[in-house]
Amino acid sequence: ITSPWFSTAFGLIGLCSNLFALCVLLSSSRKLSSQARSSFLVFLCGLVVTDFMGLLVTASVIIPYHFIKFAWAKVDPGCHLCNFLGFSMVFFGQCPLLLGATMAGERFFGINHPFSRSTSISKRRAWSIVGLVWGFSCLLGLLPVLGLGRYTLQYPGSWCFLTLLPDTGDVVFCLLFALLGIFSVLLSFIFNTVSVVTLCRVYHDRESVQRRRDSEVEMMVQLVGIMIIATICWMPLLIFIVQTVLQQLP
């Protein structure tokens, strides 16, 4: 319906924006002495890398389709490309939501319970947590390949995603994907709301901690922005999946 250059332009803008953000984050992480801020930047780097790779992988399949309109049945008779694209959509879709909830939880405990742990999360531990999120999302995306649910071609024939049909396996996988995403967004909302309220209460305390408070406010502004974007981009789709599946239970 629209020109293929439309999606190409937005894909390139997204890739360039993520590369620029990654360069800024890497440059900032080398200059910081605050361990809490450093671990937060690690989570941000993980989020940016995930978004960049998600755009790169999915665009490498979807954009060529818009240009040459290849026939999926001929190009991918064994559905391997479709399964790969469906896996990519689920993996790179679920990762940002889980990372957003993880970041919100880390800031929640850092702001509301600053003395409950002896030290802040180190960079190595933060990267380990990012790796665990990637691993969990990868396992979730592999479920249809292992037999739970299916990835099928979606309208207008340019992408593959989970199947909204009244089959038991499809229903279980759809609900697992959607409810996990909804839970992540709601968890982020709860953690961020409590953290913002706490910061509002203590922000005007002693001047000696003003600089540290400013850093925490900056991190919370970034987290709230991430949460708002994730909510706008994903919640309508996740709610639609749940409604559709529950209306046609097998």
PDB file of C-alpha atoms in Angstrom:
ATOM      1  CA  ILE A   1       0.000   0.000   0.000  1.00  0.00           C
ATOM      2  CA  THR A   2       2.774   2.451   0.934  1.00  0.00           C
ATOM      3  CA  SER A   3       6.193   2.921  -0.609  1.00  0.00           C
ATOM      4  CA  PRO A   4       8.865   0.482   0.649  1.00  0.00           C
ATOM      5  CA  TRP A   5      11.095   3.498   1.157  1.00  0.00           C
ATOM      6  CA  PHE A   6       8.797   4.544   4.008  1.00  0.00           C
ATOM      7  CA  SER A   7       9.721   1.542   6.188  1.00  0.00           C
ATOM      8  CA  THR A   8      13.315   1.699   4.947  1.00  0.00           C
ATOM      9  CA  ALA A   9      13.697   5.313   6.067  1.00  0.00           C
ATOM     10  CA  PHE A  10      12.259   4.646   9.511  1.00  0.00           C
ATOM     11  CA  GLY A  11      14.395   1.532   9.879  1.00  0.00           C
ATOM     12  CA  LEU A  12      17.557   3.490   9.066  1.00  0.00           C
ATOM     13  CA  ILE A  13      16.558   6.285  11.457  1.00  0.00           C
ATOM     14  CA  GLY A  14      16.034   3.725  14.221  1.00  0.00           C
ATOM     15  CA  LEU A  15      19.381   2.012  13.580  1.00  0.00           C
ATOM     16  CA  CYS A  16      21.316   5.294  13.450  1.00  0.00           C
ATOM     17  CA  SER A  17      19.583   6.582  16.591  1.00  0.00           C
ATOM     18  CA  ASN A  18      20.469   3.429  18.515  1.00  0.00           C
ATOM     19  CA  LEU A  19      24.096   3.581  17.345  1.00  0.00           C
ATOM     20  CA  PHE A  20      24.324   7.202  18.484  1.00  0.00           C
ATOM     21  CA  ALA A  21      22.731   6.352  21.847  1.00  0.00           C
ATOM     22  CA  LEU A  22      25.114   3.429  22.328  1.00  0.00           C
ATOM     23  CA  CYS A  23      28.156   5.632  21.644  1.00  0.00           C
ATOM     24  CA  VAL A  24      26.909   8.207  24.169  1.00  0.00           C
ATOM     25  CA  LEU A  25      26.278   5.532  26.811  1.00  0.00           C
ATOM     26  CA  LEU A  26      29.685   3.912  26.339  1.00  0.00           C
ATOM     27  CA  SER A  27      31.376   7.300  26.574  1.00  0.00           C
ATOM     28  CA  SER A  28      29.433   8.215  29.720  1.00  0.00           C
ATOM     29  CA  SER A  29      30.078   4.886  31.448  1.00  0.00           C
ATOM     30  CA  ARG A  30      33.874   5.448  31.315  1.00  0.00           C
ATOM     31  CA  LYS A  31      33.603   8.807  33.114  1.00  0.00           C
ATOM     32  CA  LEU A  32      31.325   7.739  35.964  1.00  0.00           C
ATOM     33  CA  SER A  33      32.473   6.870  39.471  1.00  0.00           C
ATOM     34  CA  SER A  34      28.998   6.193  40.861  1.00  0.00           C
ATOM     35  CA  GLN A  35      28.393   2.448  40.932  1.00  0.00           C
ATOM     36  CA  ALA A  36      24.613   2.840  40.969  1.00  0.00           C
ATOM     37  CA  ARG A  37      24.733   5.081  37.900  1.00  0.00           C
ATOM     38  CA  SER A  38      27.184   2.700  36.174  1.00  0.00           C
ATOM     39  CA  SER A  39      24.918  -0.310  36.666  1.00  0.00           C
ATOM     40  CA  PHE A  40      21.962   1.698  35.388  1.00  0.00           C
ATOM     41  CA  LEU A  41      23.921   2.579  32.239  1.00  0.00           C
ATOM     42  CA  VAL A  42      24.685  -1.118  31.755  1.00  0.00           C
ATOM     43  CA  PHE A  43      20.951  -1.849  31.712  1.00  0.00           C
ATOM     44  CA  LEU A  44      20.433   1.054  29.295  1.00  0.00           C
ATOM     45  CA  CYS A  45      23.187  -0.322  27.035  1.00  0.00           C
ATOM     46  CA  GLY A  46      21.488  -3.714  27.101  1.00  0.00           C
ATOM     47  CA  LEU A  47      18.211  -2.076  26.127  1.00  0.00           C
ATOM     48  CA  VAL A  48      19.779  -0.113  23.265  1.00  0.00           C
ATOM     49  CA  VAL A  49      21.669  -3.159  21.949  1.00  0.00           C
ATOM     50  CA  THR A  50      18.466  -5.202  22.070  1.00  0.00           C
ATOM     51  CA  ASP A  51      16.510  -2.553  20.186  1.00  0.00           C
ATOM     52  CA  PHE A  52      19.269  -2.129  17.593  1.00  0.00           C
ATOM     53  CA  MET A  53      19.551  -5.866  16.939  1.00  0.00           C
ATOM     54  CA  GLY A  54      15.759  -6.204  16.822  1.00  0.00           C
ATOM     55  CA  LEU A  55      15.523  -3.530  14.121  1.00  0.00           C
ATOM     56  CA  LEU A  56      18.462  -4.973  12.190  1.00  0.00           C
ATOM     57  CA  VAL A  57      17.259  -8.595  12.211  1.00  0.00           C
ATOM     58  CA  THR A  58      13.588  -7.972  11.442  1.00  0.00           C
ATOM     59  CA  ALA A  59      14.266  -5.254   8.861  1.00  0.00           C
ATOM     60  CA  SER A  60      16.666  -7.537   6.992  1.00  0.00           C
ATOM     61  CA  VAL A  61      13.690  -9.797   6.181  1.00  0.00           C
ATOM     62  CA  ILE A  62      10.708  -7.437   6.097  1.00  0.00           C
ATOM     63  CA  ILE A  63      12.162  -4.577   4.015  1.00  0.00           C
ATOM     64  CA  PRO A  64      13.420  -6.842   1.169  1.00  0.00           C
ATOM     65  CA  TYR A  65       9.928  -8.347   0.997  1.00  0.00           C
ATOM     66  CA  HIS A  66       8.400  -4.912   0.391  1.00  0.00           C
ATOM     67  CA  PHE A  67      10.826  -4.320  -2.491  1.00  0.00           C
ATOM     68  CA  ILE A  68      10.706  -7.679  -4.318  1.00  0.00           C
ATOM     69  CA  LYS A  69       7.436  -9.234  -3.018  1.00  0.00           C
ATOM     70  CA  PHE A  70       8.920 -12.743  -2.897  1.00  0.00           C
ATOM     71  CA  ALA A  71       6.621 -15.753  -2.511  1.00  0.00           C
ATOM     72  CA  TRP A  72       7.055 -17.262   0.948  1.00  0.00           C
ATOM     73  CA  ALA A  73       5.992 -20.729  -0.216  1.00  0.00           C
ATOM     74  CA  LYS A  74       8.844 -20.813  -2.732  1.00  0.00           C
ATOM     75  CA  VAL A  75      11.507 -19.026  -0.719  1.00  0.00           C
ATOM     76  CA  ASP A  76      10.718 -20.744   2.584  1.00  0.00           C
ATOM     77  CA  PRO A  77       8.972 -24.102   1.942  1.00  0.00           C
ATOM     78  CA  GLY A  78      10.156 -25.497   5.275  1.00  0.00           C
ATOM     79  CA  CYS A  79       9.002 -22.425   7.258  1.00  0.00           C
ATOM     80  CA  HIS A  80      12.510 -21.941   8.668  1.00  0.00           C
ATOM     81  CA  LEU A  81      12.632 -18.260   7.735  1.00  0.00           C
ATOM     82  CA  CYS A  82       9.126 -17.737   9.115  1.00  0.00           C
ATOM     83  CA  ASN A  83      10.075 -19.436  12.396  1.00  0.00           C
ATOM     84  CA  PHE A  84      13.215 -17.313  12.622  1.00  0.00           C
ATOM     85  CA  LEU A  85      11.287 -14.092  12.019  1.00  0.00           C
ATOM     86  CA  GLY A  86       8.565 -15.102  14.479  1.00  0.00           C
ATOM     87  CA  PHE A  87      11.208 -15.944  17.074  1.00  0.00           C
ATOM     88  CA  SER A  88      12.846 -12.548  16.463  1.00  0.00           C
ATOM     89  CA  MET A  89       9.537 -10.711  16.902  1.00  0.00           C
ATOM     90  CA  VAL A  90       8.855 -12.470  20.213  1.00  0.00           C
ATOM     91  CA  PHE A  91      12.435 -12.274  21.508  1.00  0.00           C
ATOM     92  CA  PHE A  92      13.067  -8.628  20.641  1.00  0.00           C
ATOM     93  CA  GLY A  93       9.537  -7.726  21.696  1.00  0.00           C
ATOM     94  CA  GLN A  94       9.683  -9.318  25.139  1.00  0.00           C
ATOM     95  CA  CYS A  95      13.263  -8.289  26.020  1.00  0.00           C
ATOM     96  CA  PRO A  96      12.642  -4.513  26.321  1.00  0.00           C
ATOM     97  CA  LEU A  97       9.610  -5.097  28.533  1.00  0.00           C
ATOM     98  CA  LEU A  98      11.541  -7.418  30.864  1.00  0.00           C
ATOM     99  CA  LEU A  99      14.568  -5.115  30.894  1.00  0.00           C
ATOM    100  CA  GLY A 100      12.319  -2.152  31.700  1.00  0.00           C
ATOM    101  CA  ALA A 101      10.844  -4.038  34.663  1.00  0.00           C
ATOM    102  CA  THR A 102      14.330  -5.086  35.793  1.00  0.00           C
ATOM    103  CA  MET A 103      15.606  -1.515  35.658  1.00  0.00           C
ATOM    104  CA  ALA A 104      12.549  -0.254  37.535  1.00  0.00           C
ATOM    105  CA  GLY A 105      13.056  -2.909  40.214  1.00  0.00           C
ATOM    106  CA  GLU A 106      16.744  -2.071  40.598  1.00  0.00           C
ATOM    107  CA  ARG A 107      15.975   1.631  41.039  1.00  0.00           C
ATOM    108  CA  PHE A 108      13.094   0.826  43.412  1.00  0.00           C
ATOM    109  CA  PHE A 109      15.393  -1.027  45.816  1.00  0.00           C
ATOM    110  CA  GLY A 110      18.190   1.495  45.335  1.00  0.00           C
ATOM    111  CA  ILE A 111      15.927   4.443  46.261  1.00  0.00           C
ATOM    112  CA  ASN A 112      13.567   2.923  48.823  1.00  0.00           C
ATOM    113  CA  HIS A 113      15.948   0.471  50.521  1.00  0.00           C
ATOM    114  CA  PRO A 114      19.418   1.992  50.095  1.00  0.00           C
ATOM    115  CA  PHE A 115      20.819   0.202  53.176  1.00  0.00           C
ATOM    116  CA  SER A 116      19.318  -3.241  52.530  1.00  0.00           C
ATOM    117  CA  ARG A 117      22.396  -4.355  50.602  1.00  0.00           C
ATOM    118  CA  SER A 118      26.044  -3.718  51.342  1.00  0.00           C
ATOM    119  CA  THR A 119      26.994  -2.532  47.859  1.00  0.00           C
ATOM    120  CA  SER A 120      25.295  -1.489  44.658  1.00  0.00           C
ATOM    121  CA  ILE A 121      25.047  -3.848  41.718  1.00  0.00           C
ATOM    122  CA  SER A 122      28.413  -4.133  39.991  1.00  0.00           C
ATOM    123  CA  LYS A 123      28.808  -3.830  36.230  1.00  0.00           C
ATOM    124  CA  ARG A 124      29.540  -7.538  35.929  1.00  0.00           C
ATOM    125  CA  ARG A 125      26.413  -8.479  37.867  1.00  0.00           C
ATOM    126  CA  ALA A 126      24.339  -6.008  35.847  1.00  0.00           C
ATOM    127  CA  TRP A 127      25.536  -7.598  32.592  1.00  0.00           C
ATOM    128  CA  SER A 128      24.763 -11.016  34.083  1.00  0.00           C
ATOM    129  CA  ILE A 129      21.186  -9.884  34.746  1.00  0.00           C
ATOM    130  CA  VAL A 130      20.901  -8.565  31.184  1.00  0.00           C
ATOM    131  CA  GLY A 131      22.184 -11.937  29.957  1.00  0.00           C
ATOM    132  CA  LEU A 132      19.560 -13.758  32.055  1.00  0.00           C
ATOM    133  CA  VAL A 133      16.814 -11.607  30.519  1.00  0.00           C
ATOM    134  CA  TRP A 134      18.132 -12.392  27.042  1.00  0.00           C
ATOM    135  CA  GLY A 135      18.283 -16.100  27.878  1.00  0.00           C
ATOM    136  CA  PHE A 136      14.752 -16.190  29.262  1.00  0.00           C
ATOM    137  CA  SER A 137      13.367 -14.317  26.247  1.00  0.00           C
ATOM    138  CA  CYS A 138      15.248 -16.676  23.937  1.00  0.00           C
ATOM    139  CA  LEU A 139      13.711 -19.686  25.675  1.00  0.00           C
ATOM    140  CA  LEU A 140      10.262 -18.112  25.343  1.00  0.00           C
ATOM    141  CA  GLY A 141      10.796 -17.461  21.641  1.00  0.00           C
ATOM    142  CA  LEU A 142      11.904 -21.054  21.048  1.00  0.00           C
ATOM    143  CA  LEU A 143       8.727 -22.582  22.511  1.00  0.00           C
ATOM    144  CA  PRO A 144       6.866 -22.746  19.149  1.00  0.00           C
ATOM    145  CA  VAL A 145       9.927 -24.379  17.571  1.00  0.00           C
ATOM    146  CA  LEU A 146       9.861 -26.929  20.388  1.00  0.00           C
ATOM    147  CA  GLY A 147       6.162 -27.654  19.864  1.00  0.00           C
ATOM    148  CA  LEU A 148       4.174 -25.173  21.971  1.00  0.00           C
ATOM    149  CA  GLY A 149       2.306 -22.850  19.614  1.00  0.00           C
ATOM    150  CA  ARG A 150       3.186 -21.914  16.036  1.00  0.00           C
ATOM    151  CA  TYR A 151       4.634 -19.047  14.069  1.00  0.00           C
ATOM    152  CA  THR A 152       2.600 -18.235  10.966  1.00  0.00           C
ATOM    153  CA  LEU A 153       2.634 -15.650   8.188  1.00  0.00           C
ATOM    154  CA  GLN A 154       0.728 -12.459   9.024  1.00  0.00           C
ATOM    155  CA  TYR A 155      -1.058  -9.897   6.857  1.00  0.00           C
ATOM    156  CA  PRO A 156       0.079  -8.413   4.481  1.00  0.00           C
ATOM    157  CA  GLY A 157       2.471 -11.334   4.081  1.00  0.00           C
ATOM    158  CA  SER A 158       5.668  -9.558   5.136  1.00  0.00           C
ATOM    159  CA  TRP A 159       6.163 -10.911   8.659  1.00  0.00           C
ATOM    160  CA  CYS A 160       5.557 -13.898  10.938  1.00  0.00           C
ATOM    161  CA  PHE A 161       4.250 -13.894  14.486  1.00  0.00           C
ATOM    162  CA  LEU A 162       2.389 -16.083  16.981  1.00  0.00           C
ATOM    163  CA  THR A 163      -0.881 -17.685  15.844  1.00  0.00           C
ATOM    164  CA  LEU A 164      -4.240 -16.414  17.146  1.00  0.00           C
ATOM    165  CA  LEU A 165      -6.239 -19.592  16.508  1.00  0.00           C
ATOM    166  CA  PRO A 166      -8.309 -21.747  18.920  1.00  0.00           C
ATOM    167  CA  ASP A 167      -5.689 -24.467  19.214  1.00  0.00           C
ATOM    168  CA  THR A 168      -4.575 -25.429  22.713  1.00  0.00           C
ATOM    169  CA  GLY A 169      -0.872 -24.928  22.031  1.00  0.00           C
ATOM    170  CA  ASP A 170      -1.437 -21.600  20.302  1.00  0.00           C
ATOM    171  CA  VAL A 171      -3.683 -20.374  23.114  1.00  0.00           C
ATOM    172  CA  VAL A 172      -1.171 -21.298  25.825  1.00  0.00           C
ATOM    173  CA  PHE A 173       1.724 -19.641  24.024  1.00  0.00           C
ATOM    174  CA  CYS A 174      -0.273 -16.499  23.184  1.00  0.00           C
ATOM    175  CA  LEU A 175      -1.414 -16.104  26.777  1.00  0.00           C
ATOM    176  CA  LEU A 176       2.098 -16.750  28.080  1.00  0.00           C
ATOM    177  CA  PHE A 177       3.600 -14.105  25.803  1.00  0.00           C
ATOM    178  CA  ALA A 178       0.873 -11.499  26.342  1.00  0.00           C
ATOM    179  CA  LEU A 179       0.414 -11.911  30.097  1.00  0.00           C
ATOM    180  CA  LEU A 180       4.156 -11.875  30.705  1.00  0.00           C
ATOM    181  CA  GLY A 181       4.424  -8.619  28.761  1.00  0.00           C
ATOM    182  CA  ILE A 182       1.464  -7.067  30.572  1.00  0.00           C
ATOM    183  CA  PHE A 183       2.883  -8.145  33.931  1.00  0.00           C
ATOM    184  CA  SER A 184       6.257  -6.560  33.067  1.00  0.00           C
ATOM    185  CA  VAL A 185       4.649  -3.238  32.146  1.00  0.00           C
ATOM    186  CA  LEU A 186       2.465  -3.214  35.278  1.00  0.00           C
ATOM    187  CA  LEU A 187       5.450  -4.104  37.463  1.00  0.00           C
ATOM    188  CA  SER A 188       7.424  -1.242  35.932  1.00  0.00           C
ATOM    189  CA  PHE A 189       4.510   1.114  36.600  1.00  0.00           C
ATOM    190  CA  ILE A 190       4.275   0.097  40.271  1.00  0.00           C
ATOM    191  CA  PHE A 191       8.042   0.284  40.909  1.00  0.00           C
ATOM    192  CA  ASN A 192       8.441   3.608  39.095  1.00  0.00           C
ATOM    193  CA  THR A 193       5.434   5.182  40.803  1.00  0.00           C
ATOM    194  CA  VAL A 194       6.687   4.287  44.281  1.00  0.00           C
ATOM    195  CA  SER A 195      10.210   5.455  43.425  1.00  0.00           C
ATOM    196  CA  VAL A 196       8.979   8.801  42.064  1.00  0.00           C
ATOM    197  CA  VAL A 197       6.842   9.381  45.174  1.00  0.00           C
ATOM    198  CA  THR A 198       9.824   8.580  47.405  1.00  0.00           C
ATOM    199  CA  LEU A 199      12.076  10.969  45.506  1.00  0.00           C
ATOM    200  CA  CYS A 200       9.476  13.733  45.719  1.00  0.00           C
ATOM    201  CA  ARG A 201       9.384  13.318  49.494  1.00  0.00           C
ATOM    202  CA  VAL A 202      13.132  13.397  50.092  1.00  0.00           C
ATOM    203  CA  TYR A 203      14.311  15.636  47.250  1.00  0.00           C
ATOM    204  CA  HIS A 204      14.382  18.780  49.393  1.00  0.00           C
ATOM    205  CA  ASP A 205      16.364  17.182  52.217  1.00  0.00           C
ATOM    206  CA  ARG A 206      19.927  18.059  53.143  1.00  0.00           C
ATOM    207  CA  GLU A 207      22.000  19.915  50.561  1.00  0.00           C
ATOM    208  CA  SER A 208      24.860  17.417  50.980  1.00  0.00           C
ATOM    209  CA  VAL A 209      22.887  14.761  49.123  1.00  0.00           C
ATOM    210  CA  GLN A 210      21.463  17.135  46.508  1.00  0.00           C
ATOM    211  CA  ARG A 211      23.837  16.014  43.752  1.00  0.00           C
ATOM    212  CA  ARG A 212      23.074  12.337  44.363  1.00  0.00           C
ATOM    213  CA  ARG A 213      19.348  13.125  44.347  1.00  0.00           C
ATOM    214  CA  ASP A 214      19.740  14.934  41.023  1.00  0.00           C
ATOM    215  CA  SER A 215      21.334  11.819  39.533  1.00  0.00           C
ATOM    216  CA  GLU A 216      18.516   9.642  40.844  1.00  0.00           C
ATOM    217  CA  VAL A 217      15.907  12.027  39.435  1.00  0.00           C
ATOM    218  CA  GLU A 218      17.630  11.898  36.046  1.00  0.00           C
ATOM    219  CA  MET A 219      17.551   8.089  36.081  1.00  0.00           C
ATOM    220  CA  MET A 220      13.881   8.065  37.075  1.00  0.00           C
ATOM    221  CA  VAL A 221      12.976  10.473  34.266  1.00  0.00           C
ATOM    222  CA  GLN A 222      14.632   8.085  31.806  1.00  0.00           C
ATOM    223  CA  LEU A 223      12.835   5.105  33.329  1.00  0.00           C
ATOM    224  CA  VAL A 224       9.448   6.795  33.189  1.00  0.00           C
ATOM    225  CA  GLY A 225      10.077   7.672  29.543  1.00  0.00           C
ATOM    226  CA  ILE A 226      10.962   4.051  28.754  1.00  0.00           C
ATOM    227  CA  MET A 227       7.835   2.865  30.568  1.00  0.00           C
ATOM    228  CA  ILE A 228       5.563   5.290  28.687  1.00  0.00           C
ATOM    229  CA  ILE A 229       6.979   4.247  25.304  1.00  0.00           C
ATOM    230  CA  ALA A 230       6.675   0.542  26.142  1.00  0.00           C
ATOM    231  CA  THR A 231       3.092   1.042  27.297  1.00  0.00           C
ATOM    232  CA  ILE A 232       2.041   2.932  24.158  1.00  0.00           C
ATOM    233  CA  CYS A 233       3.795   0.548  21.765  1.00  0.00           C
ATOM    234  CA  TRP A 234       2.956  -2.814  23.341  1.00  0.00           C
ATOM    235  CA  MET A 235      -0.053  -2.708  25.676  1.00  0.00           C
ATOM    236  CA  PRO A 236      -2.698  -2.368  22.895  1.00  0.00           C
ATOM    237  CA  LEU A 237      -1.267  -5.397  21.063  1.00  0.00           C
ATOM    238  CA  LEU A 238      -0.879  -7.469  24.239  1.00  0.00           C
ATOM    239  CA  ILE A 239      -4.439  -6.719  25.372  1.00  0.00           C
ATOM    240  CA  PHE A 240      -5.728  -7.503  21.871  1.00  0.00           C
ATOM    241  CA  ILE A 241      -3.967 -10.892  21.946  1.00  0.00           C
ATOM    242  CA  VAL A 242      -5.522 -11.779  25.317  1.00  0.00           C
ATOM    243  CA  GLN A 243      -9.018 -10.660  24.251  1.00  0.00           C
ATOM    244  CA  THR A 244      -8.846 -12.529  20.944  1.00  0.00           C
ATOM    245  CA  VAL A 245      -7.579 -15.751  22.500  1.00  0.00           C
ATOM    246  CA  LEU A 246     -10.090 -15.748  25.364  1.00  0.00           C
ATOM    247  CA  GLN A 247     -13.000 -15.142  22.978  1.00  0.00           C
ATOM    248  CA  GLN A 248     -12.181 -18.243  20.950  1.00  0.00           C
ATOM    249  CA  LEU A 249     -11.004 -20.751  23.538  1.00  0.00           C
ATOM    250  CA  PRO A 250     -10.872 -24.325  22.187  1.00  0.00           C
TER     251      PRO A 250
END
